[in-house]
XYZ file of C-alpha atoms in Angstrom:
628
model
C 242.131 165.317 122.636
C 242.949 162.028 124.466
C 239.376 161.270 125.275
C 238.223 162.247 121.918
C 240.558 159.800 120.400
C 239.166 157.174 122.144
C 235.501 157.518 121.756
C 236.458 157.723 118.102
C 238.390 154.471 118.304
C 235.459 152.955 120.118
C 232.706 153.995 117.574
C 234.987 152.341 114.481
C 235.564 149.167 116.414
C 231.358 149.250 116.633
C 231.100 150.112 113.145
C 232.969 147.388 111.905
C 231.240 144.620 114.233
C 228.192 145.530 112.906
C 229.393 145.416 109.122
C 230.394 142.242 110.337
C 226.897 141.140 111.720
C 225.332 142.347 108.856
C 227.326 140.068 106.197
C 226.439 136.848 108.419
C 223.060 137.865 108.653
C 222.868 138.181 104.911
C 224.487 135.075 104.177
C 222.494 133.154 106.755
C 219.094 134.705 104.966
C 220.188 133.704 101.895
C 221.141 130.056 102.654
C 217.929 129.846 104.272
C 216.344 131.503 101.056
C 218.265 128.959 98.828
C 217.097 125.977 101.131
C 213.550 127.410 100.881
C 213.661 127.326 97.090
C 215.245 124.277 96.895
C 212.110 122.274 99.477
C 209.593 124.278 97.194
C 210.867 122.510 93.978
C 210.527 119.721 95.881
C 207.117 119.584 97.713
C 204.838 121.483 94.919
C 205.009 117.958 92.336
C 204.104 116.064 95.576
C 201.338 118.321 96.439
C 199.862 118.087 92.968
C 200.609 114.417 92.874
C 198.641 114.082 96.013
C 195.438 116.265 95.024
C 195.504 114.148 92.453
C 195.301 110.775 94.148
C 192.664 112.382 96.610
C 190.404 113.120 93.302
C 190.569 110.302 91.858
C 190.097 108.501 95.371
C 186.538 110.600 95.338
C 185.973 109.324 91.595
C 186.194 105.995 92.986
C 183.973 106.364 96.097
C 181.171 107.735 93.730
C 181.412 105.430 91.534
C 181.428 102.329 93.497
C 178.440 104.432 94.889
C 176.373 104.615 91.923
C 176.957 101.111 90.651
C 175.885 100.170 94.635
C 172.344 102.032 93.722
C 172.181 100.642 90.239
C 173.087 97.628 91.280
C 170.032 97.918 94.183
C 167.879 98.459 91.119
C 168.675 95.273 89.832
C 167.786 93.721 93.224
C 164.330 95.560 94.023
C 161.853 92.923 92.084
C 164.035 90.054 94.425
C 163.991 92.371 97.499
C 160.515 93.283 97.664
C 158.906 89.646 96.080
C 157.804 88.485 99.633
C 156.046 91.952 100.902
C 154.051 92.060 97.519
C 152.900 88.742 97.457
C 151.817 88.424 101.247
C 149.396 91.611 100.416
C 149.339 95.112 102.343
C 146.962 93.315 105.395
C 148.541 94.778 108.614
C 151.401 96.497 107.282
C 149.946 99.587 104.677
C 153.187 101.754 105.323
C 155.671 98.689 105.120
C 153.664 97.757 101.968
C 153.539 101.365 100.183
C 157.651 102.256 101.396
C 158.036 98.916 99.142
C 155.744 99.569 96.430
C 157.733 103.366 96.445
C 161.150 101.354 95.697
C 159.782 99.594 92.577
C 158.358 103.238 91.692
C 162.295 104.219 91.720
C 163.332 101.198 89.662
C 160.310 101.569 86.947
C 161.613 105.080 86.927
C 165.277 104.513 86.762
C 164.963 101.918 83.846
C 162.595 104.072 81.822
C 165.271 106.518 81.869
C 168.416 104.452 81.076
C 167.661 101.621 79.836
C 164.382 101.070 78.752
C 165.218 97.793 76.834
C 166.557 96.197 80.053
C 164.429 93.348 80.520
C 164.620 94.602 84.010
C 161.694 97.156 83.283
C 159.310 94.415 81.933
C 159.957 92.676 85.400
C 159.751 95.650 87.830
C 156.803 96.828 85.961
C 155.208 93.525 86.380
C 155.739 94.267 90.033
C 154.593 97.405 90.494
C 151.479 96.387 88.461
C 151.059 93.468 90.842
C 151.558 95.446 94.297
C 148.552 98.232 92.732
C 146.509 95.310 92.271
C 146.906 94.751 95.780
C 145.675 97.875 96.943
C 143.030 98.195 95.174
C 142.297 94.816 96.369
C 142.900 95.876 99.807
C 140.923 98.805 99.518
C 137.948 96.742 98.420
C 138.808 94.217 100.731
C 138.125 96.993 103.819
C 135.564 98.869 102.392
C 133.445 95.373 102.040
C 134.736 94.140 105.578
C 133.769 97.208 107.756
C 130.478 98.444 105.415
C 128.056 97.428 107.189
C 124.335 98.619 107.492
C 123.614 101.277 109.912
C 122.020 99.772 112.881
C 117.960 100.859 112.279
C 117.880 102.163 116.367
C 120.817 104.288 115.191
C 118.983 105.633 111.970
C 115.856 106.120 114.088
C 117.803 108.144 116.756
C 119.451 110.442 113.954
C 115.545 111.297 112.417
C 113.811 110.918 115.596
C 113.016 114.630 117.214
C 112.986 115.298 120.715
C 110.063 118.484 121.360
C 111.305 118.957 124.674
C 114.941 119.853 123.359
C 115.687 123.616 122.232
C 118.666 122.437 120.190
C 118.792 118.764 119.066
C 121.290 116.341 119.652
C 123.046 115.349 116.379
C 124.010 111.453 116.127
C 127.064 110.811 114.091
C 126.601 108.134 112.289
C 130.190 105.972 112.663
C 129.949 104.365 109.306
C 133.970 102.965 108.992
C 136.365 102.227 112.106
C 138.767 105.303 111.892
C 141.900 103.212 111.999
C 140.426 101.173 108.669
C 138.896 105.093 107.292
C 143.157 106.549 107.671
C 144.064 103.266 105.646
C 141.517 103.728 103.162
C 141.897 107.433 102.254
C 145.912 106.657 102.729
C 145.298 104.080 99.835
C 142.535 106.145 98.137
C 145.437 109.023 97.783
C 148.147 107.056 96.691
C 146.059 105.137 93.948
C 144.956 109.124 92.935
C 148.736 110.009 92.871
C 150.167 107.061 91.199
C 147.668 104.561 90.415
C 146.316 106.696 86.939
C 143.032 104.675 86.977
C 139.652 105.878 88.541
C 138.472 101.887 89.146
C 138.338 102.089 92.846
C 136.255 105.418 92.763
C 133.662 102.873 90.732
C 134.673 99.711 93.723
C 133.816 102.791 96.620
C 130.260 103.938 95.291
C 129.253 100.215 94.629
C 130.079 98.654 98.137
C 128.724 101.773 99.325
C 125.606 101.832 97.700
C 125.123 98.559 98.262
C 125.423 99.625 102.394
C 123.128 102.573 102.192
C 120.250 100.394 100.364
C 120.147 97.724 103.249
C 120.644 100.042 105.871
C 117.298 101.194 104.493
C 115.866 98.163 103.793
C 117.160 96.866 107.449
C 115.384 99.787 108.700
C 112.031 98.780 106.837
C 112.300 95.270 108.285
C 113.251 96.835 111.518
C 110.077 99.208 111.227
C 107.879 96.161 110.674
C 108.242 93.774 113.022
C 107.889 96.348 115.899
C 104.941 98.929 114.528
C 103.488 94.895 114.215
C 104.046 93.788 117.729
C 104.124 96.744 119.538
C 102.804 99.701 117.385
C 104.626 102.247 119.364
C 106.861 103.684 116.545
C 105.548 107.214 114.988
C 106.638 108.095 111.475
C 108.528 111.356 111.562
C 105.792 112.928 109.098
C 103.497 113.067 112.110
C 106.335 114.698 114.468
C 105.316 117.857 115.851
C 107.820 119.780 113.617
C 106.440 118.042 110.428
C 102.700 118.698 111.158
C 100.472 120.768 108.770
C 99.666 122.382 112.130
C 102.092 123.551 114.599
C 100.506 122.789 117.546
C 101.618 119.984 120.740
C 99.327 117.285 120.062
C 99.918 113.646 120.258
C 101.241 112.304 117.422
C 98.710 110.812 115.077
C 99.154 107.556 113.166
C 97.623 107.357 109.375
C 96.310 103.878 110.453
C 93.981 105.550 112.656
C 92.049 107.126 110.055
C 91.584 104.174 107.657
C 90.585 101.773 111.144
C 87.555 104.514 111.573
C 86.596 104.261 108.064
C 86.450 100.661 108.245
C 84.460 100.755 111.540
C 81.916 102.662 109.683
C 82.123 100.616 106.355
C 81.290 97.322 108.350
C 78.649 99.315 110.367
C 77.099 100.999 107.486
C 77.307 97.509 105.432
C 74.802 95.578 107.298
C 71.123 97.225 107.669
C 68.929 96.392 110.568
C 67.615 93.605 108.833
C 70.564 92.076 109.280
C 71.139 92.069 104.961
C 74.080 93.101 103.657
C 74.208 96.575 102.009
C 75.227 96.868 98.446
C 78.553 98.592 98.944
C 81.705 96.694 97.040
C 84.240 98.324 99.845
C 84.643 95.510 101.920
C 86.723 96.337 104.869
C 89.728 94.117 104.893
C 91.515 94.915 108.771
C 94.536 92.706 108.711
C 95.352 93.777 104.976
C 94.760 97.662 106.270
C 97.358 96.886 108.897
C 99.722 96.097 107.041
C 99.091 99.199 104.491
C 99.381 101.143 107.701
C 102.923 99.682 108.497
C 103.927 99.698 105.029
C 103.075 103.650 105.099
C 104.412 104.856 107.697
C 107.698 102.967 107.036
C 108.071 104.862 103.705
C 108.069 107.718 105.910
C 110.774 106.556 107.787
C 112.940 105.644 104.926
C 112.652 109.023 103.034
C 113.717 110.540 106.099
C 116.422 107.788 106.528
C 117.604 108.350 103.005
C 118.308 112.024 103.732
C 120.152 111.568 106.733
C 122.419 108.497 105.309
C 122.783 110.015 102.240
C 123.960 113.661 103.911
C 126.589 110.959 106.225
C 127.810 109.421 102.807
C 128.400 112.579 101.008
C 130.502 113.539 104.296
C 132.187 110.488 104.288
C 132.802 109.886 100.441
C 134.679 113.716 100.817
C 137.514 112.664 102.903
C 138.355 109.464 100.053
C 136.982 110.292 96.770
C 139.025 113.469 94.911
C 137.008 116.698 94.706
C 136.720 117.041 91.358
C 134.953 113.305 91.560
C 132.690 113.899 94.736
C 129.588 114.425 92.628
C 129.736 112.472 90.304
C 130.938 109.669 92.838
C 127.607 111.086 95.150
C 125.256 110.522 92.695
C 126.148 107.316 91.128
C 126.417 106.323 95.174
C 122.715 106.958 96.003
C 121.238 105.860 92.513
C 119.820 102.554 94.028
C 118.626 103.325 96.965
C 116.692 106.142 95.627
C 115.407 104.540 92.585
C 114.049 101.837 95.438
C 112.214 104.557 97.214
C 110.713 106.076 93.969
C 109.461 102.454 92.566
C 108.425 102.014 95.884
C 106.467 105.167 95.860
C 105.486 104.799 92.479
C 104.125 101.418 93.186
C 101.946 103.427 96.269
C 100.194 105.363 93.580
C 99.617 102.624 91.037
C 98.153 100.767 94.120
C 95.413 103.708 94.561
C 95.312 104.381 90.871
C 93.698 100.876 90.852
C 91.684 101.193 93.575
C 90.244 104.728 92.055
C 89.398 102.495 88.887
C 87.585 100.205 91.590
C 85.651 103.205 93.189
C 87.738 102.633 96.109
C 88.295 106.260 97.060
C 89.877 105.924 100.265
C 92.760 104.438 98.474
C 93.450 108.279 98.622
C 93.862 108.653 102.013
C 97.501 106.501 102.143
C 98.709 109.107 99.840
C 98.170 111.988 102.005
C 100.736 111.136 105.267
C 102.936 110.438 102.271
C 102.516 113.091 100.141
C 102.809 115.714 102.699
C 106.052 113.966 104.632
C 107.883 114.401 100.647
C 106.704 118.013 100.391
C 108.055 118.957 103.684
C 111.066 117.040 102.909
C 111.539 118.324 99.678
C 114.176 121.097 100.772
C 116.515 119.231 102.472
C 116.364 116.655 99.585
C 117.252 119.165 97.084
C 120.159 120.436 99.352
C 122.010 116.865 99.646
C 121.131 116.333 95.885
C 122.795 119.357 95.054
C 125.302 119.022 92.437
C 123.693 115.789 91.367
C 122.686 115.053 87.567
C 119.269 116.809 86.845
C 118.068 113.230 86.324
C 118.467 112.475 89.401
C 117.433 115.846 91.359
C 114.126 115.727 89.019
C 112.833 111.898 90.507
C 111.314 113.086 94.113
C 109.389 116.235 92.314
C 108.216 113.961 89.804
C 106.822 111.229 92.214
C 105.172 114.688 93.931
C 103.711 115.566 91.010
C 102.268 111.801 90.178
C 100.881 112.012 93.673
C 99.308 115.474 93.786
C 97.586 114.324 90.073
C 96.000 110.986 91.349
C 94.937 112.441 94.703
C 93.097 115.062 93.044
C 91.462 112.958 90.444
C 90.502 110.556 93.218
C 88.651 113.738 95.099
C 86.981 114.951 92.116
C 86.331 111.137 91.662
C 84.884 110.921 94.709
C 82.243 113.738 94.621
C 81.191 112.669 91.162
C 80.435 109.697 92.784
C 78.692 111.018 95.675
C 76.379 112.642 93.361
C 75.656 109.243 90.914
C 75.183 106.963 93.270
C 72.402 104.770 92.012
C 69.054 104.646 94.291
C 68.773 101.249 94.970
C 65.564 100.260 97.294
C 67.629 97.051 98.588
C 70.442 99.616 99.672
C 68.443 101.822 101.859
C 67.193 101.814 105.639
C 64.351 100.216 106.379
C 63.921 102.494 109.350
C 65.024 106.187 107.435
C 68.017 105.505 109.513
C 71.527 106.879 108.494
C 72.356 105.896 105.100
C 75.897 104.360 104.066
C 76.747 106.889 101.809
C 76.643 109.777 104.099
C 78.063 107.980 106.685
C 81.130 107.174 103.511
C 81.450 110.647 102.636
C 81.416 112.511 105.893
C 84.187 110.230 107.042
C 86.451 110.869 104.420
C 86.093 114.290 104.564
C 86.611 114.264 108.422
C 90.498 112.476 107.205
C 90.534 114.682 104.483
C 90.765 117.830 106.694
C 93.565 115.533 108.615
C 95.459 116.807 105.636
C 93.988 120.110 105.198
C 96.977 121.980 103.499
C 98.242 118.782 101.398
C 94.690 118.545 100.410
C 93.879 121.878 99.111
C 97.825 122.064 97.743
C 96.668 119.030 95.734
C 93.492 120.241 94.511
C 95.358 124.038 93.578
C 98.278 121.937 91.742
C 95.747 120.925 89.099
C 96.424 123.432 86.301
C 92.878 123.919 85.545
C 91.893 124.797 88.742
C 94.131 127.594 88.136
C 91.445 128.886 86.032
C 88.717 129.896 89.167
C 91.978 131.825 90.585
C 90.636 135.032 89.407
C 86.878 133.814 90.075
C 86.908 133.215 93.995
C 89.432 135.639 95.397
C 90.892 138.168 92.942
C 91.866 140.423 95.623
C 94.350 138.351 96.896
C 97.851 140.002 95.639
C 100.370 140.386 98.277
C 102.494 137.461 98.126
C 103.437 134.251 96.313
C 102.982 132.121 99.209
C 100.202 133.550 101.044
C 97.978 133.894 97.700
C 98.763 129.902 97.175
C 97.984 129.403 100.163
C 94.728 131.147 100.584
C 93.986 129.588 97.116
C 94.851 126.418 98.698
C 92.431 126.722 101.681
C 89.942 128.252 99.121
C 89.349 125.473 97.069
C 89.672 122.690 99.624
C 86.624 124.749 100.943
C 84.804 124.685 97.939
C 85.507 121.242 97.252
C 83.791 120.190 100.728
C 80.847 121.976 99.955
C 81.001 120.924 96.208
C 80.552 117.140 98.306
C 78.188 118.591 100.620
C 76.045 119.506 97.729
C 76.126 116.333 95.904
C 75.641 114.301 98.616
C 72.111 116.562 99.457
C 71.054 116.422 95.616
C 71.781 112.667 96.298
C 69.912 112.040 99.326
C 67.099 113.686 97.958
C 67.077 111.440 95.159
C 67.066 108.586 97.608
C 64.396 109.414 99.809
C 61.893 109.299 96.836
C 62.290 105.686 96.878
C 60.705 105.133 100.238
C 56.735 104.778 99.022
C 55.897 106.537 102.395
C 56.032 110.318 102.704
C 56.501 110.374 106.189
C 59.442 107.677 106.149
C 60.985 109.850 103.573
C 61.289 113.263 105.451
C 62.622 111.165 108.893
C 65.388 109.701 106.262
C 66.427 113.016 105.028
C 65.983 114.568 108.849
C 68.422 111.860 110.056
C 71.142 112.067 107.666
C 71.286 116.031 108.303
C 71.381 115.846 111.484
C 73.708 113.526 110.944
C 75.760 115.658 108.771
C 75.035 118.205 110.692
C 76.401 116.854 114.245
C 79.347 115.396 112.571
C 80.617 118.983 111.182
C 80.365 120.530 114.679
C 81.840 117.987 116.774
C 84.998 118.480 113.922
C 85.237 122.168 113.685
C 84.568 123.039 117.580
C 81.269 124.775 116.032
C 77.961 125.212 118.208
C 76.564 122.604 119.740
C 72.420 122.414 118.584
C 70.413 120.509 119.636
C 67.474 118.514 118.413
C 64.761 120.828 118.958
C 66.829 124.203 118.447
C 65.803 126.554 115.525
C 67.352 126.529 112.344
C 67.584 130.558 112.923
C 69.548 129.798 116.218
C 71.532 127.112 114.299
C 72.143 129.583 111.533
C 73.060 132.393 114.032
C 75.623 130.478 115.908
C 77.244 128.650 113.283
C 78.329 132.120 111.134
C 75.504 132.031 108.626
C 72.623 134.467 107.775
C 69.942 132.450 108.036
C 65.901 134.163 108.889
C 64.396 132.776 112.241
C 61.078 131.828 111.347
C 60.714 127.987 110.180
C 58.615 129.310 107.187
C 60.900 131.574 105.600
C 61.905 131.084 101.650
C 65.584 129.906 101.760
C 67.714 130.702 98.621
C 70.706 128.980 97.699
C 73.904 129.344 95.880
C 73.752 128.284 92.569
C 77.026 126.236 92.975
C 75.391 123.887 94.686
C 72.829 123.575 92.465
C 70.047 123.437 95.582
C 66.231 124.047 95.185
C 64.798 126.204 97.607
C 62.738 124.578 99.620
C 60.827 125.869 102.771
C 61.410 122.998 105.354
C 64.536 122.160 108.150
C 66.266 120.062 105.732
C 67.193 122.869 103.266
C 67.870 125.331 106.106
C 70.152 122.576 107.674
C 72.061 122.159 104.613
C 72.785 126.229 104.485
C 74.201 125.882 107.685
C 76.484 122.612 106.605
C 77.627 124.670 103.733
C 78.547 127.799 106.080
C 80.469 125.095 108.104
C 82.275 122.660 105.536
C 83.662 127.045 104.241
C 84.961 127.690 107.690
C 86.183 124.133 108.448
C 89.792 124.242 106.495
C 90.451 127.824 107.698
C 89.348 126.930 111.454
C 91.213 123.292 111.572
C 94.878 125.121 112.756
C 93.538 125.855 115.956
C 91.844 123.159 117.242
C 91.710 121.346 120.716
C 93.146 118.194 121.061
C 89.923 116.265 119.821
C 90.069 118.739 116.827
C 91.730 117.639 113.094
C 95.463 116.806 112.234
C 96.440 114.960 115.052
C 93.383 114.265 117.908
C 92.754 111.723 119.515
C 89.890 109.296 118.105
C 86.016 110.527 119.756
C 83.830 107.753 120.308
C 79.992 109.075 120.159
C 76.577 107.064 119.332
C 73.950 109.116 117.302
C 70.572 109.568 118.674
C 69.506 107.366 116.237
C 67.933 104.276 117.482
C 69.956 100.896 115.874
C 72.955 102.978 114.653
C 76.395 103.637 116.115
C 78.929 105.407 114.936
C 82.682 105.846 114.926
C 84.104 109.353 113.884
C 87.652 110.066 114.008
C 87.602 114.194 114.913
C-alpha cells in the first residue's frame, strides 16, 4: 500500500501543475490574441491610407507624363524648324525620323483638338518637309541620270560569235547609295505622301535620259563609222543575218558605193557624152545615208536594251500597280523619235520613187529586216504597254514593206518603158546603162532575199497568185509563207528579166545597122548572163560554149542544136526566136528561179554578206563593178 500511496500522490501533484500550465498558457494566448486585435485595428486604416497615397502617386506620374507628350506636341513645329528647312541632303533618315514626329502631331491634333491653331502650323510643316522630298527626289534623279555611255550601249548589243553564252552588261544607270535613297523616298511618299506627282517627276527625268543616251549613241555612231568606218550595225551580225552562215559582216553602204560605181560608169559613153540618166551619183551625200542607216540600226537595238534596263529599274521605285503605266509614258519620246525618224526614212524614198530613183529602196532593206527580226523582243518589253503604243513599230513595218514593194514593181515597170533614145545608146553595141542599172539592183536585192520576197508576199494582192504558183504547198504557216516568199521574189526577178529583154530589143532597133544591132543585144546577154553566174555559183560558160551546154549546166531544158525553135513562157511575154539571144535569155530565166532559193548557201563571194568581186567584162571600153 505504501508505494501505491505515493505514486498516487505523485500523479495528483502532476495533474495539478499541468492544470496550472494550461491556465497560463491560455491567458498568455489570449493577451497575445487581444494585442493582435488591437495592432490590426490599428494598421488596416494605415494600409488603406497608404494604397491610397501610392495610387494617387501613379495618377500623378501619368499625368505629368501625358501633359510631358502633349506638351512635346506643342514643341514639334519649333523642334524640327531647322532639319526641315536645311532639306533632307545628307541626312534622309535624320530628315524622315523628323518628318515622322510632325506625322504624330498632325495626328494628335486632328484627334483632340482640331481647332488648335497648332494643326494649321504642324500641317504647314509637314506639307513643307514633303515638298522637300519630292524635291530631293527630283533633285537625285536629275543629278545622277545621266546618259548611258554609247561604248557601254554598244557592248550590251554588240555579239560576240566566238562566245557559246554571252556576256550580259548591266547597265549601272543610278549609284546604289543614291538608288536606296530614292526608292526609301519613293516608298514613303507612296505611304504617306497621297499624291502620284513624283511617279510623273521619275518618267520625265527618265525619259529625258533614255532619249539622249540614244541620241549620244547616234552622235557617237557618227563621228567614228565617219573617221574610221569600223563599226557594224547589229542587223548585219551573224545572228541577225537572213542567212546563218560565218561570213564577214556586210555594210549596206557597200551596196549603194557599187551602184554608184556603175551609175558613173554607165553615165558617160565612149564618146566621152554624158548618158541621159537623171541618177546622178552623189558619194559624199551616199555616205552619209550609209552612216545615217546603219545608226538607226543601232538605236532600235539600243532602245530595246535601255528600255528592258528602265523597266528593271523603274520596278524597284515606281508601285506595281503603276509600273506600266509609268513604263510606257517613260519610253513615249524616245520611241516616237525612232518612228519619225523611220518614218522620215520612207518619206525620203517615197520621194525618190516619185523621182524614178529606185535605189532609194535599197536603204530600206538593212532597215526593214533589222525591225522584223527585232520585232519579238520589242513586243516582249512593250508588253503591258497601251495598244497605241505596242501598234507604232508594226505600223512603221507595214509603211516599209508597202513602199518597198511599190518601188520594185516601180522599178520593173520602168525597166520595161524606158524610152529608146538614139543619144542614150552605145556607139559601139557596148553594154547599155540600163542593164547594167537593173542587174545591179537585183544583185542587192538578193542581199535581202527573204525581206525582199516577205515584202513583195505582204502585198495583199499578191495574195491572189497564192493558189496560182504553188497550191500544193499546205503543211505549215511558216514554211508555206515562206516558200511563197521565195516564190514570188523569183518571179519578180524574172518578171525584170523579161522586161528588161522586151526592152533591149526595143533598143537595138534603133541602131540603123543590122549587124551593130545583134553585137548590142549579144553583149548585154552575155552580160546578163555572166553577171547571174558569178552571183548564184552557177556554171561558168564561156564565150564560144553552146547554148545546149549552157542550158544543160545551168538546170534548164534547153535542145543542143543552135537552130532549134525555142518556146517561151507566156509570162514573160517572149517571142520565139531561133538565134543565141533568145536561148540565152531561157537560161537567165532558169537562173534569176533558182537564184533566191540557192542564195543561203553561198561561198563567201556569194549574196548576203560577201565580200565585193572586182571583174572587167570582155567587152572592149567597159568595166564593171558588181557587188556578188
Amino acid at each position: 500500500g505504501r508505494r501505491e500511496q505515493e505514486t498516487l500522490s505523485f500523479i495528483r501533484e502532476n495533474l495539478e501543475k499541468s492544470d496550472q500550465l494550461t491556465k497560463g498558457m491560455v491567458s498568455i494566448l489570449s493577451s497575445f490574441e487581444s494585442r493582435l486585435m488591437q495592432l490590426e485595428n490599428s494598421i488596416i486604416p494605415v494600409h488603406k491610407q497608404t494604397e491610397n497615397l501610392q495610387r494617387l502617386q501613379e495618377n500623378v506620374d501619368k499625368t505629368l507624363s501625358c501633359m510631358d507628350h502633349v506638351i512635346s506636341y506643342y514643341h514639334v513645329a519649333k523642334d524640327t524648324d531647322k532639319i526641315i528647312r536645311e532639306g533632307p541632303t545628307g541626312r534622309l533618315d535624320e530628315y524622315l525620323a523628323c518628318i515622322a514626329k510632325i506625322q504624330k502631331a498632325v495626328d494628335y491634333f486632328q484627334d483632340n483638338n482640331p481647332d488648335s491653331p497648332e494643326l494649321n502650323t504642324v500641317k504647314g510643316r509637314f506639307e513643307k518637309g514633303k515638298e522637300l522630298l519630292e524635291a530631293e527626289f527630283r533633285s537625285l534623279l536629275t543629278r545622277y541620270s545621266k546618259p548611258v555611255p554609247p561604248i557601254l550601249i554598244l557592248d550590251a548589243i554588240s555579239v560576240d560569235d566566238e562566245l557559246e553564252v554571252q556576256e550580259e552588261v548591266v547597265l549601272e544607270h543610278l549609284p546604289e547609295a543614291v538608288l536606296q535613297d530614292i526608292i526609301c523616298i519613293a516608298s514613303w511618299l507612296v505611304e504617306y505622301g497621297r499624291n502620284q506627282d513624283f511617279m510623273n517627276v521619275y518618267f520625265q527625268i527618265r525619259s529625258n535620259q533614255l532619249d539622249r543616251s540614244i541620241k549620244g549613241l547616234k552622235d557617237h555612231f557618227r563621228k567614228n563609222s565617219a573617221s574610221s568606218g569600223v563599226l557594224y550595225s547589229p542587223a548585219v551580225q551573224t545572228k541577225r543575218k537572213d542567212t546563218p552562215t560565218k561570213k564577214v559582216p556586210k555594210r549596206p553602204g557597200t551596196i549603194r558605193k557599187a551602184q554608184n560605181l556603175l551609175k558613173q560608169y554607165s553615165q558617160h559613153g565612149l564618146d566621152g557624152k554624158k548618158g541621159g540618166s537623171n541618177l546622178t551619183p552623189l558619194e559624199g551625200k551616199d555616205d552619209v545615208l550609209d552612216i545615217e542607216i546603219d545608226s538607226y540600226i543601232h538605236c532600235i537595238s539600243a532602245f530595246v536594251k535601255l528600255a528592258q534596263s528602265e523597266y528593271a529599274l523603274l520596278t524597284e521605285i515606281i508601285p506595281e500597280h503603276h509600273q506600266k503605266k509609268t513604263f510606257d509614258s517613260l519610253i513615249q519620246e524616245a520611241l516616237d523619235n525612232l518612228m519619225l525618224e523611220g518614218d522620215n526614212i520612207v518619206s525620203a524614198a517615197r520621194r525618190a520613187i516619185m523621182r524614178h530613183d529606185y535605189s532609194a529602196v535599197l536603204t530600206i532593206f538593212p532597215i526593214l529586216r533589222h525591225l522584223k527580226m527585232s520585232k519579238s523582243e520589242f513586243d516582249a518589253t512593250l508588253q503591258g504597254t497601251a495598244a497605241s503604243t505596242k501598234n507604232k513599230l508594226p505600223a512603221l513595218i507595214t509603211s516599209m514593206e508597202t513602199i518597198g514593194a511599190k518601188a520594185l514593181e516601180e522599178f520593173a515597170d520602168s525597166i520595161k518603158n524606158d524610152p529608146d533614145k538614139e543619144y542614150n545608146m552605145p556607139k559601139d553595141g557596148t553594154v547599155h546603162e540600163l542593164t547594167s542599172n537593173a542587174i545591179l539592183f537585183l544583185q542587192q536585192l538578193l542581199d535581202f532575199h527573204e525581206t525582199a520576197g516577205a515584202m513583195l508576199a505582204s502585198q495583199v494582192l499578191l495574195t491572189l497568185t497564192l493558189f496560182v504558183f504553188f497550191p500544193e504547198t499546205s503543211s505549215s504557216v511558216s514554211s508555206y509563207t515562206s516558200e511563197f516568199s521565195k516564190r514570188l521574189l523569183s518571179t519578180y526577178i524574172c518578171k525584170v528579166l523579161g522586161n528588161l529583154q522586151l526592152n533591149l530589143l526595143s533598143k537595138s532597133k534603133v541602131y540603123e545597122d543590122s549587124a551593130l544591132s545583134a553585137i548590142f543585144l549579144h553583149n548585154n546577154y552575155n552580160y546578163i548572163l555572166k553577171s547571174l553566174e558569178k552571183i548564184h555559183a552557177g556554171p561558168q560558160v564561156s564565150d564560144g560554149a553552146s547554148v545546149g551546154e549552157a542550158e544543160n549546166q545551168g538546170g534548164g531544158e534547153v535542145p543542143k542544136e543552135e537552130g532549134a525553135n525555142i518556146h517561151y513562157d507566156p509570162w514573160f511575154g517572149l517571142p520565139g526566136r531561133n538565134t543565141h539571144h533568145n536561148a540565152g535569155q531561157v537560161h537567165l530565166c532558169v537562173v534569176a528561179e533558182v537564184w533566191p532559193r540557192e542564195n543561203q548557201g553561198q561561198g563567201p563571194n556569194q549574196a548576203d554578206g560577201g565580200e565585193g568581186v572586182l571583174w572587167r567584162s570582155h567587152l572592149p571600153g567597159a568595166e564593171w563593178v558588181a557587188n556578188g
